[in-house]
PDB file of C-alpha atoms and ligand atoms in Angstrom:
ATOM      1  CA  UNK A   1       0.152   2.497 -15.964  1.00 98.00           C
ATOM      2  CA  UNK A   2      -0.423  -0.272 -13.804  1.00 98.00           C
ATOM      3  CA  UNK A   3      -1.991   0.318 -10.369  1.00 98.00           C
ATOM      4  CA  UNK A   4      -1.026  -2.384  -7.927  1.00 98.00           C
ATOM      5  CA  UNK A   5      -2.189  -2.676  -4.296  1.00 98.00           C
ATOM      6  CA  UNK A   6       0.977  -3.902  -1.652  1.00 99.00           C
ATOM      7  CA  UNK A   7      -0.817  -4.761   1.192  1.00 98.00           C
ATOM      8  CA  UNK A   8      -0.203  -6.978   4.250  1.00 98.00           C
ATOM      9  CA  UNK A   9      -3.594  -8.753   6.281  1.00 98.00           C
ATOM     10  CA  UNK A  10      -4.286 -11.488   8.736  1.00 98.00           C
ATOM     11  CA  UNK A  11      -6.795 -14.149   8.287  1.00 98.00           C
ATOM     12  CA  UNK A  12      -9.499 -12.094  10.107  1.00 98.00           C
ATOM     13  CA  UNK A  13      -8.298  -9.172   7.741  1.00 98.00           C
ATOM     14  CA  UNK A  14      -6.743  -6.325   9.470  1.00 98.00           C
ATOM     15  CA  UNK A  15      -3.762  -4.506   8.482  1.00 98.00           C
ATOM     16  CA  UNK A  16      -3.530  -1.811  11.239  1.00 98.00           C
ATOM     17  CA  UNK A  17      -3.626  -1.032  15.347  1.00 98.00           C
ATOM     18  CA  UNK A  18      -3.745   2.482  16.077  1.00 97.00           C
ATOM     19  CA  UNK A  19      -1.759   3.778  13.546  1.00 96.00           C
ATOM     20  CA  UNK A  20       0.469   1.326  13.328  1.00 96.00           C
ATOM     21  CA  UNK A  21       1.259  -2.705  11.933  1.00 97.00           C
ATOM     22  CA  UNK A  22       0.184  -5.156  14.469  1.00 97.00           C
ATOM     23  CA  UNK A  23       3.285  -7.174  13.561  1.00 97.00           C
ATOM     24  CA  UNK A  24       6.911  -7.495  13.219  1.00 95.00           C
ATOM     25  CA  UNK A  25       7.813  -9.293  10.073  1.00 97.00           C
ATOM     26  CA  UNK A  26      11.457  -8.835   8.640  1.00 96.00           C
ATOM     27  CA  UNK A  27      11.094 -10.096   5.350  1.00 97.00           C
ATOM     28  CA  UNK A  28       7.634  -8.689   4.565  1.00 98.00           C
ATOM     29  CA  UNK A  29       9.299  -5.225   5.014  1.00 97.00           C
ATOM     30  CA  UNK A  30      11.899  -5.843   3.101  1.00 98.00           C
ATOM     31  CA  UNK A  31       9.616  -7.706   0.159  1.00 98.00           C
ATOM     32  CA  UNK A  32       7.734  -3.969   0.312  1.00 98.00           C
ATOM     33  CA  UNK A  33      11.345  -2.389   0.585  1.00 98.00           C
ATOM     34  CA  UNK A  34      12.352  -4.177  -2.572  1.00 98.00           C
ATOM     35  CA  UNK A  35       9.249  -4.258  -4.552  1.00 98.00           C
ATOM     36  CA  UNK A  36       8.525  -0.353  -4.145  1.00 98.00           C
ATOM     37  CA  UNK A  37      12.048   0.948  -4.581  1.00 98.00           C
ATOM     38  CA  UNK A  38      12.269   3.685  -7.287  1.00 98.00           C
ATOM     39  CA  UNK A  39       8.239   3.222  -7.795  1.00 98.00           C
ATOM     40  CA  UNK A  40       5.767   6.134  -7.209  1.00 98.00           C
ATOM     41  CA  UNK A  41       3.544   5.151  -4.466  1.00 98.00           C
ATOM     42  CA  UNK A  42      -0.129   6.305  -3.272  1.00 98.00           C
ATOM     43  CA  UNK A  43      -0.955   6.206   0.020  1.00 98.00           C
ATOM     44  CA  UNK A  44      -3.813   7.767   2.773  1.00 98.00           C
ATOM     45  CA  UNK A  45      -2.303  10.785   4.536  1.00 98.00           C
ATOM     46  CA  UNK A  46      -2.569   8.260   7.928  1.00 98.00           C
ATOM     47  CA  UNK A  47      -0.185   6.059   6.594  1.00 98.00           C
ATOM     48  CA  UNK A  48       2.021   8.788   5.594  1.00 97.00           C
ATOM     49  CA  UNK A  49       2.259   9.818   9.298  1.00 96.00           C
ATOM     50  CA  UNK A  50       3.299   5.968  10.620  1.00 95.00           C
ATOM     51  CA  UNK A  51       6.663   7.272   8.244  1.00 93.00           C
ATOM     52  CA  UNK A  52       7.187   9.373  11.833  1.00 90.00           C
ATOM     53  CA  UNK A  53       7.572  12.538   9.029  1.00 87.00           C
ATOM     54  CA  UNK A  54       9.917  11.247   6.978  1.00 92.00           C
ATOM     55  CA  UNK A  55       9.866  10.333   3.170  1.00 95.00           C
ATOM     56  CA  UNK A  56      10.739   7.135   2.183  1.00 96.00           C
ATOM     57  CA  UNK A  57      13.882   7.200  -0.262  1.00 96.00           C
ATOM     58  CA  UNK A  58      14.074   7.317  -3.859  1.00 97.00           C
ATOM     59  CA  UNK A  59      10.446   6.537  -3.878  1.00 98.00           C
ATOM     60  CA  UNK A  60       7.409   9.168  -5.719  1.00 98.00           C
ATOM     61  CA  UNK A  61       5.198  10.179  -2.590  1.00 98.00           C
ATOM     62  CA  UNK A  62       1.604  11.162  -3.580  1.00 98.00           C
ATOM     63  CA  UNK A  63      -0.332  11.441  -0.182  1.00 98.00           C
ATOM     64  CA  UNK A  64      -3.790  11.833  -0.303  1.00 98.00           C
ATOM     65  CA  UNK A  65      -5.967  14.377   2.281  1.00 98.00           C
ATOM     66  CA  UNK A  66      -8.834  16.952   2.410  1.00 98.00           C
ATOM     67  CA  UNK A  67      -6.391  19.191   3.811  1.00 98.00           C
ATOM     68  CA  UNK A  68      -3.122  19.231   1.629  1.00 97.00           C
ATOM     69  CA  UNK A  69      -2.763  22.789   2.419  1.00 96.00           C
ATOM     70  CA  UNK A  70      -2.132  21.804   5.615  1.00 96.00           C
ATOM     71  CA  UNK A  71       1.333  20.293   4.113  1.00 94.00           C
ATOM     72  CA  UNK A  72       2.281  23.190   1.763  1.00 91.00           C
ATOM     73  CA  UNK A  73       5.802  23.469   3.933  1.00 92.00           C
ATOM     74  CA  UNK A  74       6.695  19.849   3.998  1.00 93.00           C
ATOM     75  CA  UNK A  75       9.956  19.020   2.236  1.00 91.00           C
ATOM     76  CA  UNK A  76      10.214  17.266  -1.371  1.00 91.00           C
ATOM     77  CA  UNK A  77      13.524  16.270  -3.068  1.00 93.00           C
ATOM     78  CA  UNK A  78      14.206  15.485  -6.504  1.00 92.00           C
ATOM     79  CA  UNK A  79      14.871  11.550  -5.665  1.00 93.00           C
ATOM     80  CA  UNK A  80      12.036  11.556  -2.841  1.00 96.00           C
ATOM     81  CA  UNK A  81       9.342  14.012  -4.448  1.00 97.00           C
ATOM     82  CA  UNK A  82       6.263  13.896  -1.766  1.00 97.00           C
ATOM     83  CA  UNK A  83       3.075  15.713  -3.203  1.00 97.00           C
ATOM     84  CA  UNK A  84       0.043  16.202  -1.075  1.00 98.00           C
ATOM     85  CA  UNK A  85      -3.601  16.251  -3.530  1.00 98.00           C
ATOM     86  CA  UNK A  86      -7.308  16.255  -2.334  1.00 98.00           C
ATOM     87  CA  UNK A  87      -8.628  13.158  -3.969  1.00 98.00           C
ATOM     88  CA  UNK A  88      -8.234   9.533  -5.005  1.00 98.00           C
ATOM     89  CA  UNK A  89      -8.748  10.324  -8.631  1.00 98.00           C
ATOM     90  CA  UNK A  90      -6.210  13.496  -8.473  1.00 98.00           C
ATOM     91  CA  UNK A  91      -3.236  11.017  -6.958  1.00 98.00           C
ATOM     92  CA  UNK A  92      -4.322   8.597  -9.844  1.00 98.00           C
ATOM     93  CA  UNK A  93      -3.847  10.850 -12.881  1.00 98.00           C
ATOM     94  CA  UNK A  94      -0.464  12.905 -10.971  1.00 98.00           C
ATOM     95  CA  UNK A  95       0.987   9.300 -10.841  1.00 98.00           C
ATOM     96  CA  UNK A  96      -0.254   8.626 -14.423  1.00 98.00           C
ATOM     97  CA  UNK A  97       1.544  12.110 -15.664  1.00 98.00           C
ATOM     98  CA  UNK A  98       4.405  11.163 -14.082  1.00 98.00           C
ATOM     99  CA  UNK A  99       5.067   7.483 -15.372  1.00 98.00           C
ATOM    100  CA  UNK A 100       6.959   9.587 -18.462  1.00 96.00           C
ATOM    101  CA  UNK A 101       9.986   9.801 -15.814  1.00 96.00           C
ATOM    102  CA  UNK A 102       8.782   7.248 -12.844  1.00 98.00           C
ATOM    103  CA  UNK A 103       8.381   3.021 -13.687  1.00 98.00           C
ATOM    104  CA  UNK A 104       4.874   2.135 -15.454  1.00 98.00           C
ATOM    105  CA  UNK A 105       4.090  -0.025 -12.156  1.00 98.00           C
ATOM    106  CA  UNK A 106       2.113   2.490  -9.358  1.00 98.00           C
ATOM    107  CA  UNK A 107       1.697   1.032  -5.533  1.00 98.00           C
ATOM    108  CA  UNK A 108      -0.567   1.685  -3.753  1.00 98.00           C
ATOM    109  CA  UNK A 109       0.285   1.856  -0.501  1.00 98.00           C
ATOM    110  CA  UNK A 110      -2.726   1.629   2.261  1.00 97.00           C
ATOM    111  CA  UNK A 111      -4.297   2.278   4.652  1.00 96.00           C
ATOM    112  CA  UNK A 112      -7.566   0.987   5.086  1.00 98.00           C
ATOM    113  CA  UNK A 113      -9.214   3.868   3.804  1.00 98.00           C
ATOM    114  CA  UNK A 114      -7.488   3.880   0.724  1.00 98.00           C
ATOM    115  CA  UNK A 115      -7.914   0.270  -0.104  1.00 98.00           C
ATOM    116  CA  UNK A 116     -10.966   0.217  -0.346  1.00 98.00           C
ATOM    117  CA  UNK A 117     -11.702   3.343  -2.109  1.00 98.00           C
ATOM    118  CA  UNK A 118      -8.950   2.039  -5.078  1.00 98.00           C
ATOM    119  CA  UNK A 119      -9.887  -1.477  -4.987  1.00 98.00           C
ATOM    120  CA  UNK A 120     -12.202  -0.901  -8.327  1.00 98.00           C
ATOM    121  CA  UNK A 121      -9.338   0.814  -9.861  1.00 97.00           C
ATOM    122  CA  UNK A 122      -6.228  -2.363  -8.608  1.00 98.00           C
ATOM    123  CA  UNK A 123      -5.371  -4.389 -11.856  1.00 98.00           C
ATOM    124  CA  UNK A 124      -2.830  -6.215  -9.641  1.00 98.00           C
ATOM    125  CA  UNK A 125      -2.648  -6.893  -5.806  1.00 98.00           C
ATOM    126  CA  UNK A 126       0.521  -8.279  -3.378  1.00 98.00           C
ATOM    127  CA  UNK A 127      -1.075  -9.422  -0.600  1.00 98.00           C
ATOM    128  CA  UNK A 128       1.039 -10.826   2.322  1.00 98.00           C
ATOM    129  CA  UNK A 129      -1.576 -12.956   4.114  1.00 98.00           C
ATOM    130  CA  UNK A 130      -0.684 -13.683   7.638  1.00 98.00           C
ATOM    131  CA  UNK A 131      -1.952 -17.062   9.297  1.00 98.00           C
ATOM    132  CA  UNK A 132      -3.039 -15.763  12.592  1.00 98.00           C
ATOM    133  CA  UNK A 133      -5.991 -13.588  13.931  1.00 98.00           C
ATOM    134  CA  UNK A 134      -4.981 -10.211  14.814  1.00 98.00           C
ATOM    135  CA  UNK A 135      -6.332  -7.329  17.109  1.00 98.00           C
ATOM    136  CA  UNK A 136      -6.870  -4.360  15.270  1.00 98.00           C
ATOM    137  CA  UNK A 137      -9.028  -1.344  14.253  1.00 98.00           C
ATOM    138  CA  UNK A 138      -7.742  -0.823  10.461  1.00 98.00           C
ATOM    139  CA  UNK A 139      -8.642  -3.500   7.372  1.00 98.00           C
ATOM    140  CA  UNK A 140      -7.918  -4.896   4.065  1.00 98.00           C
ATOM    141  CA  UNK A 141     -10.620  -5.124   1.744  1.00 98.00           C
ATOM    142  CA  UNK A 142     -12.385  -8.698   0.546  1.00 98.00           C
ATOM    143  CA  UNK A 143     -10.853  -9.881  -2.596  1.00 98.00           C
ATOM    144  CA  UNK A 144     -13.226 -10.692  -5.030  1.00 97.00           C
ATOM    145  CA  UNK A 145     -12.169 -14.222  -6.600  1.00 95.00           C
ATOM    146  CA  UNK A 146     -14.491 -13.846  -9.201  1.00 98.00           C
ATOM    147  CA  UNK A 147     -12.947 -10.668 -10.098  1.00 98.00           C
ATOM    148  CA  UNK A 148      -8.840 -11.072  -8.963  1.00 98.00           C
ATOM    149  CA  UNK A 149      -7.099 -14.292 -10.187  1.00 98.00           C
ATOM    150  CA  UNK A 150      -4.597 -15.757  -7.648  1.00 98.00           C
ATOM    151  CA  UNK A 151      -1.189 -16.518  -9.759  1.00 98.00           C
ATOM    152  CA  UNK A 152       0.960 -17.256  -7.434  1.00 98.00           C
ATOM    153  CA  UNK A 153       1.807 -17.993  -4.472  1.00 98.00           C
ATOM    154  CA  UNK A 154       4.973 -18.077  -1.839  1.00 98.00           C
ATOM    155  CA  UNK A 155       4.669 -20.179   1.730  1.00 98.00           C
ATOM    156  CA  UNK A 156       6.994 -19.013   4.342  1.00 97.00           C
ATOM    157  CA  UNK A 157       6.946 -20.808   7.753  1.00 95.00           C
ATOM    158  CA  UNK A 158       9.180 -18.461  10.182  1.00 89.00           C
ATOM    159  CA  UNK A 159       8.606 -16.397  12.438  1.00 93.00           C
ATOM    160  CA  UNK A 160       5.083 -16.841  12.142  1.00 95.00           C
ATOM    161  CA  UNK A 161       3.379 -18.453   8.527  1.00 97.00           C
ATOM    162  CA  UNK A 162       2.484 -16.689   6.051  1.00 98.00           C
ATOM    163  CA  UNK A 163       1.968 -16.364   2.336  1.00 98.00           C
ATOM    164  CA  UNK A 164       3.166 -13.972  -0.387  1.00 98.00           C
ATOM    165  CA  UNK A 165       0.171 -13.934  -2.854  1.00 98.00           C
ATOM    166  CA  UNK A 166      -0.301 -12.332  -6.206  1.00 98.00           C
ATOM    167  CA  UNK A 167      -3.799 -11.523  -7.858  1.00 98.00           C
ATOM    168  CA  UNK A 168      -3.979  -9.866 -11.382  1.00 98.00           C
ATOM    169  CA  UNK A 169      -7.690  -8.773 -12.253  1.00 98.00           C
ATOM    170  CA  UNK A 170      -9.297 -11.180 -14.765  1.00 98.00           C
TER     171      UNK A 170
HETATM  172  N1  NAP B   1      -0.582  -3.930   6.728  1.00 82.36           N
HETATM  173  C1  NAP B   1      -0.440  -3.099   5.703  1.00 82.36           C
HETATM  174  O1  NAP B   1      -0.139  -3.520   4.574  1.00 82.36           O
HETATM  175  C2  NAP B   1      -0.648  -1.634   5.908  1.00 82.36           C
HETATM  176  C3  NAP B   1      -0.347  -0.731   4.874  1.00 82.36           C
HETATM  177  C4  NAP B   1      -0.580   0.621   5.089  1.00 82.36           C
HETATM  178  C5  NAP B   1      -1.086   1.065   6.293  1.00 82.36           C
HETATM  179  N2  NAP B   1      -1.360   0.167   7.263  1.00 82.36           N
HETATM  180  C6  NAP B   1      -1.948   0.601   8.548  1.00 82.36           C
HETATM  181  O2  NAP B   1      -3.240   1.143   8.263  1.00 82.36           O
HETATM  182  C7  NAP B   1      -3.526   2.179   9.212  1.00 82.36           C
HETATM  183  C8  NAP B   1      -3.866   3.457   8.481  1.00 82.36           C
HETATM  184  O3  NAP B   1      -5.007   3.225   7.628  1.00 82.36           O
HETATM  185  P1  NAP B   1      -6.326   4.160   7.724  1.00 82.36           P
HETATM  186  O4  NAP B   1      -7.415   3.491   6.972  1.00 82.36           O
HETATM  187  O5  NAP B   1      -6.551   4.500   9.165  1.00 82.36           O
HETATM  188  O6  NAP B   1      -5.859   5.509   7.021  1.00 82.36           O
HETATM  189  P2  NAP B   1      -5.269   5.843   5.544  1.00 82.36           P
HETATM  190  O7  NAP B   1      -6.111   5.167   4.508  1.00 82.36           O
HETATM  191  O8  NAP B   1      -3.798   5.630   5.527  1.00 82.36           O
HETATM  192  O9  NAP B   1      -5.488   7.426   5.520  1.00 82.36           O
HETATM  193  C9  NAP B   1      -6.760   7.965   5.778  1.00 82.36           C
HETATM  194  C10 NAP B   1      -6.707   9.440   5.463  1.00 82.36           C
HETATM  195  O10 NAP B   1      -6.605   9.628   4.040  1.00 82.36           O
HETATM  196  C11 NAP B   1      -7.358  10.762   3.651  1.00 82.36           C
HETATM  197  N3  NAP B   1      -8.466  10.315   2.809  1.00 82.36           N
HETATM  198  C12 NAP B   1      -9.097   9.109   2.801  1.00 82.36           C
HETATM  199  N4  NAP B   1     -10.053   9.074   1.845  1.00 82.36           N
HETATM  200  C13 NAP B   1     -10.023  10.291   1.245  1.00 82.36           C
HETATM  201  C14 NAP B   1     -10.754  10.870   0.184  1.00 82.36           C
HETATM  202  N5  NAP B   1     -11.719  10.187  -0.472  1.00 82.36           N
HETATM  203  N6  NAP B   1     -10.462  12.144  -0.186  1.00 82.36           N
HETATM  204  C15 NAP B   1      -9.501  12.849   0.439  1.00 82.36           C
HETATM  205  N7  NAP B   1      -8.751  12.341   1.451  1.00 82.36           N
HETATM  206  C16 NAP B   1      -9.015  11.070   1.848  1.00 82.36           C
HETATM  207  C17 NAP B   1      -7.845  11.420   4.926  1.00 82.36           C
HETATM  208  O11 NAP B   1      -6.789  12.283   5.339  1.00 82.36           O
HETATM  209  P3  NAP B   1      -7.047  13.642   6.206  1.00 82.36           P
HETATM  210  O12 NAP B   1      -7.561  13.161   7.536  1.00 82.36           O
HETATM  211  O13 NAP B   1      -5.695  14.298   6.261  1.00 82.36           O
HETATM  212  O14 NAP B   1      -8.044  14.442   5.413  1.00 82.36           O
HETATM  213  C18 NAP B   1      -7.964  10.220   5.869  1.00 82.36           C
HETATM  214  O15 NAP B   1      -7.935  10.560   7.239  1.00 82.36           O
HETATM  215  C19 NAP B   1      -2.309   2.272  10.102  1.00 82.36           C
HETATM  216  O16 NAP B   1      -2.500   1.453  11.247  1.00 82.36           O
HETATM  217  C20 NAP B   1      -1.194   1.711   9.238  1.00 82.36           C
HETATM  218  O17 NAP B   1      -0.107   1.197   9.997  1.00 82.36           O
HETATM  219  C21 NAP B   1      -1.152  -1.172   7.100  1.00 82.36           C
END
């Protein structure tokens, strides 16, 4: 399996405003659209609730809360599964079990929260770094250069700059 974060920050770091992206950006979207398509993906239960309730399709959900009872009715389809667990480690080894069926290459998919907690455990990140400052509450975690290599790199100038980057852990 390999666990890759997909991540979006400014220059001052953040990646959320109250439960929500501080920015529009068309082709970011559709770079996560594309990349996690048919992947399973790991993600903090807040995160799951900025999907508004609804599963993201033909895409493995594994949502992770204290309170996954909570979420014992919510619906799961064949092409959309969505599986609530109680730890970071638990949401690992489901996705791990499941790349029998589901592609080798596991997202995961924020927030804040959940960045940094899997960090230690990333052997690859996509990091869209926005040019700008933003205002927010919610953050991406410092990469350590000594421990991610950067391997490449994408400019784009419109609507704002930014930079598709890709790290893979020495
Ligand atoms: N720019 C980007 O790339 C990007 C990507 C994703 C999200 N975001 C933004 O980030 C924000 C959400 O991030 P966040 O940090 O607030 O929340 P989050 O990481 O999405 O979710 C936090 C929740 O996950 C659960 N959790 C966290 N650690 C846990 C642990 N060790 N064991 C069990 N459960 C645990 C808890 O759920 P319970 O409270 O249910 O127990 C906690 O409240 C939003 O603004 C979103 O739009 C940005």
């Amino acid at each position: 399996m390999i666990l890759t974060h997909i991540a979006a920050c400014s220059e001052n770091r953040i990646i959320g405003t109250q439960g929500d992206l501080p920015w529009d950006l068309p082709e970011d979207m559709k770079f996560f659209r594309d990349t996690t398509k048919g992947h399973i993906m790991i993600m903090g239960r807040k995160t799951f609730d900025s999907f508004k309730g609804k599963a993201l399709p033909k895409r493995f959900h594994i949502v992770i809360t204290r309170e996954p009872e909570k979420f014992s009715d919510f619906p799961s389809t064949e092409s959309s599964p969505v599986v609530f667990v109680k730890t970071l480690e638990e949401a690992i080894a489901l996705a791990k079990a499941n790349t029998t069926t589901w592609p080798e290459e596991v997202f995961i998919i924020g927030g804040g929260e959940i960045y940094k907690q899997s960090l230690p455990y990333a052997n690859k990140i996509y990091l869209t770094l926005i040019h700008r400052e933003f205002k927010g509450d919610t953050y991406y975690p410092e990469i350590d250069e000594n421990v991610f290599k950067l391997t490449n790199r994408r400019d784009v100038e419109l609507p704002i700059p930014f930079s598709f980057l890709t790290y893979f852990r020495k």
